[in-house]
Tab-separated table of C-alpha atoms in Angstrom:
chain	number	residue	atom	x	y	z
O	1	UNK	CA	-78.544	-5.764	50.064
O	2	UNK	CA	-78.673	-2.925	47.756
O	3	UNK	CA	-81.708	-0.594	47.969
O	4	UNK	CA	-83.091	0.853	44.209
O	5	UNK	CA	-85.477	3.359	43.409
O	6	UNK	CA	-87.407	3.219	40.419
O	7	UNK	CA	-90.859	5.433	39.294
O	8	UNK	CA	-93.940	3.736	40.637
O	9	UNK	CA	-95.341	4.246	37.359
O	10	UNK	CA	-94.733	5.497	33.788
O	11	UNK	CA	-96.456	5.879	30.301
O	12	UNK	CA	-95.606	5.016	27.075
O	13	UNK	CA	-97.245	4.954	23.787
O	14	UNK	CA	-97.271	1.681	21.523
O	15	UNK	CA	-94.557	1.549	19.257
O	16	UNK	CA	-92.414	4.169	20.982
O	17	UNK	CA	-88.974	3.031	23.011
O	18	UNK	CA	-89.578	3.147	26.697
O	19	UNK	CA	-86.532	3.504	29.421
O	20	UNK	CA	-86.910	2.437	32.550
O	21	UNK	CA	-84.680	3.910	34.729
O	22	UNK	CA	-83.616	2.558	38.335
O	23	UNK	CA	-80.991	3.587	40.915
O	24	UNK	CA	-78.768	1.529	42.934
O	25	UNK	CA	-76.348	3.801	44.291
O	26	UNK	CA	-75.400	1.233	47.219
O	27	UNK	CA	-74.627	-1.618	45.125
O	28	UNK	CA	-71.876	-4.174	45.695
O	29	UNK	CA	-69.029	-4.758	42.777
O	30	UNK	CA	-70.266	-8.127	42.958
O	31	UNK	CA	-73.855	-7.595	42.402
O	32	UNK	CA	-75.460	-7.974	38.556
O	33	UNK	CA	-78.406	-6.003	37.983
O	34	UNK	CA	-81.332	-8.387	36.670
O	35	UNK	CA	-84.869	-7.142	35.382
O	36	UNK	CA	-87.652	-9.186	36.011
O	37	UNK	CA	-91.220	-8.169	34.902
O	38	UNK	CA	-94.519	-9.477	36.171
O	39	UNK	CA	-97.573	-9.311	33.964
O	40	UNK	CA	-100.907	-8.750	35.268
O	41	UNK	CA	-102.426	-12.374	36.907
O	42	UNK	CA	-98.529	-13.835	36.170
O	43	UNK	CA	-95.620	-14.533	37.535
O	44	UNK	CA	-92.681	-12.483	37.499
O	45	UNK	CA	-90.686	-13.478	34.212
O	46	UNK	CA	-86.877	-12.671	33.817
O	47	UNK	CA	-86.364	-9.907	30.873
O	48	UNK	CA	-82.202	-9.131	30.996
O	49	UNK	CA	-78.871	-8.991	33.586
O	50	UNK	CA	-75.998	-7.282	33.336
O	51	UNK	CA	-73.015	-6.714	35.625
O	52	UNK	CA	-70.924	-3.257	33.546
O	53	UNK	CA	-71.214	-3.739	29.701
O	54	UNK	CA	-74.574	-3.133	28.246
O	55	UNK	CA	-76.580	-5.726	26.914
O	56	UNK	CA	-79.267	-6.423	24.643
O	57	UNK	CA	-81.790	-9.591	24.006
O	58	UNK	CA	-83.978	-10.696	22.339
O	59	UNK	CA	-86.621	-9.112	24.889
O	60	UNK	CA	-84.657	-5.802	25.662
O	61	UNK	CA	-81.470	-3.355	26.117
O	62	UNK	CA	-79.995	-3.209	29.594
O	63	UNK	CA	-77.905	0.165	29.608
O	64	UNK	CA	-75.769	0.634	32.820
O	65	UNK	CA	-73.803	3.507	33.954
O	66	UNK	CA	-70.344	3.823	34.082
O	67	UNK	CA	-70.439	4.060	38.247
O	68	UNK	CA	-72.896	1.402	38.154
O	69	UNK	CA	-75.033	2.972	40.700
O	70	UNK	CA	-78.065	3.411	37.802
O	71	UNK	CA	-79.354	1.737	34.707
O	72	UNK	CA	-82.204	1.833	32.336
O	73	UNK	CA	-84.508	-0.733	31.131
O	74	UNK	CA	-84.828	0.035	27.172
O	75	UNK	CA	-87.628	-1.356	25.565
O	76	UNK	CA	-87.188	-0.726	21.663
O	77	UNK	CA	-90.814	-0.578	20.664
O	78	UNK	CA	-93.210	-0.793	23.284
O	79	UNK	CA	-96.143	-3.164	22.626
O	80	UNK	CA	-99.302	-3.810	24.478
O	81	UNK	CA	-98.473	-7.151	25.533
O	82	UNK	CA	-95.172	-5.260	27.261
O	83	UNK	CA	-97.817	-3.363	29.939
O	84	UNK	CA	-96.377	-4.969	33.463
O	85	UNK	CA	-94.610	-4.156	36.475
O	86	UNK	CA	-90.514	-3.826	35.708
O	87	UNK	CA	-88.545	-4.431	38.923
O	88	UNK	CA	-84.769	-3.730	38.844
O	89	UNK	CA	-82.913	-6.211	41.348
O	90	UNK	CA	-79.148	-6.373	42.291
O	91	UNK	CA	-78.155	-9.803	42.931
O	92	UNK	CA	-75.036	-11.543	43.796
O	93	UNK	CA	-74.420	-13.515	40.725
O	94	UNK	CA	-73.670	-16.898	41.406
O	95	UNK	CA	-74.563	-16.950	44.924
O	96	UNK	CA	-78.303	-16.545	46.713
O	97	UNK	CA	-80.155	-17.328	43.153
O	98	UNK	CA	-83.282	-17.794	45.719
O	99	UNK	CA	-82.780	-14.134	47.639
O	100	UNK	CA	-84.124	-11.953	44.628
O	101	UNK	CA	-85.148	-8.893	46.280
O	102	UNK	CA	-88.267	-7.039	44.769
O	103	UNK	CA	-88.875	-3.670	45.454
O	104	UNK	CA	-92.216	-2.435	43.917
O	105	UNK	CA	-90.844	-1.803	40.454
O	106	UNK	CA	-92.463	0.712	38.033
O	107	UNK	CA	-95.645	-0.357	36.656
O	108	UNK	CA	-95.496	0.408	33.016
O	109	UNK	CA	-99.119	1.392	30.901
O	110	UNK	CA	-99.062	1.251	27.174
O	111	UNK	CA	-101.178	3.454	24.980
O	112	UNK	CA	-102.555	1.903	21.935
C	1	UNK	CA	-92.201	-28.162	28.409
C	2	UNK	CA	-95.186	-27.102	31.025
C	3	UNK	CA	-93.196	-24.748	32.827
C	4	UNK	CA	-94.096	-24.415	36.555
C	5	UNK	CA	-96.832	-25.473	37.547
C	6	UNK	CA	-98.331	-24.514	41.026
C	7	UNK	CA	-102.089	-26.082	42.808
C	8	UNK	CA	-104.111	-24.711	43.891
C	9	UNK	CA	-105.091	-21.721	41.880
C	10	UNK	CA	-107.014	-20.208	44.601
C	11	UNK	CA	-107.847	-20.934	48.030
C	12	UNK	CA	-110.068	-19.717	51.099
C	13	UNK	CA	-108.629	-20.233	54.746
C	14	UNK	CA	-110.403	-19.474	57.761
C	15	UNK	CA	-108.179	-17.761	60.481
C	16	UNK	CA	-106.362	-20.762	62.323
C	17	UNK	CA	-106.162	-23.201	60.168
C	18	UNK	CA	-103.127	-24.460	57.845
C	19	UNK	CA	-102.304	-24.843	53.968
C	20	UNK	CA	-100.215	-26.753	51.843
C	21	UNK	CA	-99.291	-25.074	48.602
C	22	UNK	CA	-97.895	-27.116	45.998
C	23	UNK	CA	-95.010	-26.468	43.070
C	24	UNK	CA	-94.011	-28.562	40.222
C	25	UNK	CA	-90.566	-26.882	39.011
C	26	UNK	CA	-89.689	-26.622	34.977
C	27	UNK	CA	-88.265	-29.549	33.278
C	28	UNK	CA	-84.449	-29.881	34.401
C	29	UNK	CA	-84.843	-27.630	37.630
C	30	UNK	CA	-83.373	-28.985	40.866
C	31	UNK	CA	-83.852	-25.762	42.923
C	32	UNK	CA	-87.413	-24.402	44.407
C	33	UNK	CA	-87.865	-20.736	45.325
C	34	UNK	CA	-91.135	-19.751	47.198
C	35	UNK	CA	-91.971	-16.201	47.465
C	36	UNK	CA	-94.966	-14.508	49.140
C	37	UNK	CA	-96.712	-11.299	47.340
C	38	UNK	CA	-99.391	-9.011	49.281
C	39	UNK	CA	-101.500	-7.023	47.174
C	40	UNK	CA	-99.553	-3.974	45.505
C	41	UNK	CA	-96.083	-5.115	46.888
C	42	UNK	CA	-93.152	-6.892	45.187
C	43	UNK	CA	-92.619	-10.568	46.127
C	44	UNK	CA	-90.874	-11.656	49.272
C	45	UNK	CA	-88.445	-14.204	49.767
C	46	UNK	CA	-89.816	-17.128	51.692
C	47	UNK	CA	-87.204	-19.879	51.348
C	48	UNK	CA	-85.263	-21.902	48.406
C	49	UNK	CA	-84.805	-25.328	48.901
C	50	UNK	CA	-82.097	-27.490	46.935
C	51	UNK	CA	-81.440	-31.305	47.110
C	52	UNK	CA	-84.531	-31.790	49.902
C	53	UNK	CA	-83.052	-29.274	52.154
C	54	UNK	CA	-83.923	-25.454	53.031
C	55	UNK	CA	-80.920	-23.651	51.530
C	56	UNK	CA	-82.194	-19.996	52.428
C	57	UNK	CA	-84.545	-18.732	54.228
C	58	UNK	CA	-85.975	-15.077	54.392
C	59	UNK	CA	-87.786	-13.298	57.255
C	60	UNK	CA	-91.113	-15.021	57.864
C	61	UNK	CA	-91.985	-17.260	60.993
C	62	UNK	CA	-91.453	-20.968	61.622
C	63	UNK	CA	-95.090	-21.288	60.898
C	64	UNK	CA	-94.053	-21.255	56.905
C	65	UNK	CA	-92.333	-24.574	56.029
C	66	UNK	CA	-91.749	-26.438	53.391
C	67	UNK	CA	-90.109	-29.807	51.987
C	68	UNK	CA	-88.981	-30.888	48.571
C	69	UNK	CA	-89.553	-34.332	47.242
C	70	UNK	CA	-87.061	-36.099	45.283
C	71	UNK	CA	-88.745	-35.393	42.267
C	72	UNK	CA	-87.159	-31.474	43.143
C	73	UNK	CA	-91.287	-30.908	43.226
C	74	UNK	CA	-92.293	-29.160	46.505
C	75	UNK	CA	-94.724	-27.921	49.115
C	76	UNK	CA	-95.341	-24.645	51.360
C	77	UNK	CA	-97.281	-24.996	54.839
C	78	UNK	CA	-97.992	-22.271	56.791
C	79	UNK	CA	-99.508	-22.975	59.849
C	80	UNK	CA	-101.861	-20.803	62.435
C	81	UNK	CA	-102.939	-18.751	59.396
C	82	UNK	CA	-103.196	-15.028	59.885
C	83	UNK	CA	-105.254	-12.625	58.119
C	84	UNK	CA	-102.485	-11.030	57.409
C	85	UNK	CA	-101.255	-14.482	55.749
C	86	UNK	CA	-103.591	-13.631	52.415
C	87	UNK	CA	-101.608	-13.010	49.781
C	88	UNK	CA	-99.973	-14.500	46.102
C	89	UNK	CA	-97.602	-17.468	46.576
C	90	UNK	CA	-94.972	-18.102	43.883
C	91	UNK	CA	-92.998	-20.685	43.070
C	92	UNK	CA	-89.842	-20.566	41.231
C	93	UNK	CA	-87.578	-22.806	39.734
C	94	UNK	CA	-84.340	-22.732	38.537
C	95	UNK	CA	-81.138	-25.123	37.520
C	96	UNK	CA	-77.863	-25.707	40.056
C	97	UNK	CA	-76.121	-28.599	37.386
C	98	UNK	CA	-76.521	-26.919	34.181
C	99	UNK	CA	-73.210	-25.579	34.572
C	100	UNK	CA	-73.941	-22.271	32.615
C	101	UNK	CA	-72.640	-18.867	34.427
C	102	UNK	CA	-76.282	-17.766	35.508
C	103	UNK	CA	-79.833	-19.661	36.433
C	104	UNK	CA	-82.784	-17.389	35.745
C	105	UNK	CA	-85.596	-18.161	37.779
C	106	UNK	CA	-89.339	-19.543	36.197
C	107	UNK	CA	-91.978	-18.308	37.759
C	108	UNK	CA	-95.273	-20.151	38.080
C	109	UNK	CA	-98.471	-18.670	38.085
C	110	UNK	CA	-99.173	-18.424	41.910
C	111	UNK	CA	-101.465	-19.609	44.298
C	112	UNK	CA	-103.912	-16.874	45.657
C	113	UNK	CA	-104.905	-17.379	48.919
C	114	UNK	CA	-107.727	-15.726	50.870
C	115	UNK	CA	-107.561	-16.094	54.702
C	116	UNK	CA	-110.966	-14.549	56.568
């Protein structure tokens, strides 16, 4: 399983774009990279995947480099409501759908 | 569309004893997910259970089971809890028939429990 490495926290100011960054330097050429974010007293919610391209939603922009061993979580325009923990997770894609593996993501604080 | 649903919200074990957590998947999910979160950590993978049988299974102890009904709803049972057994339980839920490329997972809301 690949290991990542994100901040354990960051700041941002409402309104302002946030990135996220995490690193997966051992990941497989199989593996996607999904985002999941848990709001406080909730349950983790999915927010974006990608496997190479970048990729944008209605909730996000997933931008991932070229060597795939990073990517960054881009949050347009940060609102209050986004405040949560963002945890980066490499996953096979079609494969263990139960074996997400959660590190302890970034917690992310958002300044009115 | 309820989303999951998970009972108890909270619950207080005494060393010893055992639990049964319960999960009611989204609408249209076959596939159950149960994860285990201590305070301050990222969830763990417990086990995933498809069509009434554990699928997966991640490193905890034969005291954690489960089952799945044929309703795809399910149950967690840990037995000889631990202290170090207190923690968030999540369910999650997600689709094997829809045929689409990639199944998120739904979270429910969790079960805390407290084990003194």
């Amino acid at each position: 399983d690949a290991k990542t490495t994100q901040p354990n926290s960051m700041e941002s100011n409402e309104e302002e774009p946030v990135h996220l960054p995490c690193n997966h330097s051992t990941i497989s050429g199989t593996d996607y990279i999904h985002w999941y974010r848990q709001l406080p007293s909730q349950g983790p919610e999915y927010v974006i995947h990608g496997l190479t391209s970048n990729v944008n939603n209605r909730m996000a922009s997933l931008a991932i480099a070229e060597d795939r061993k990073s990517s960054t979580l881009i949050l347009h325009r940060a609102t209050l409501r986004d405040a949560a923990v963002y945890y980066c997770i490499p996953a096979n894609y079609g494969g263990s759908q139960g074996n997400l593996i959660f590190g302890k993501g970034t917690k992310l604080s958002v300044k009115p | 569309d309820a989303g999951v649903t998970q009972s108890p919200t909270h619950l207080i074990k005494t060393r010893g004893q055992q639990v049964t957590l319960r999960c009611s998947p989204k609408s249209g999910h076959d596939t159950v997910s149960w994860y285990q979160q201590a305070l301050g950590q990222g969830p763990q993978f417990i086990f995933q259970y498809y069509e009434e049988e554990e699928r997966q299974r991640g490193n905890f102890p034969d005291r954690f089971s489960g089952h799945q009904f044929p309703n795809y709803s399910s149950e967690l049972n840990v037995n000889a809890l631990l202290l170090g057994d207190s923690a968030l339980y999540l369910c999650a839920s997600s689709s094997q028939i829809t045929g689409l490329p990639y199944n998120e997972q739904f979270f429910g809301p969790g079960t805390r429990l407290t084990v003194l």
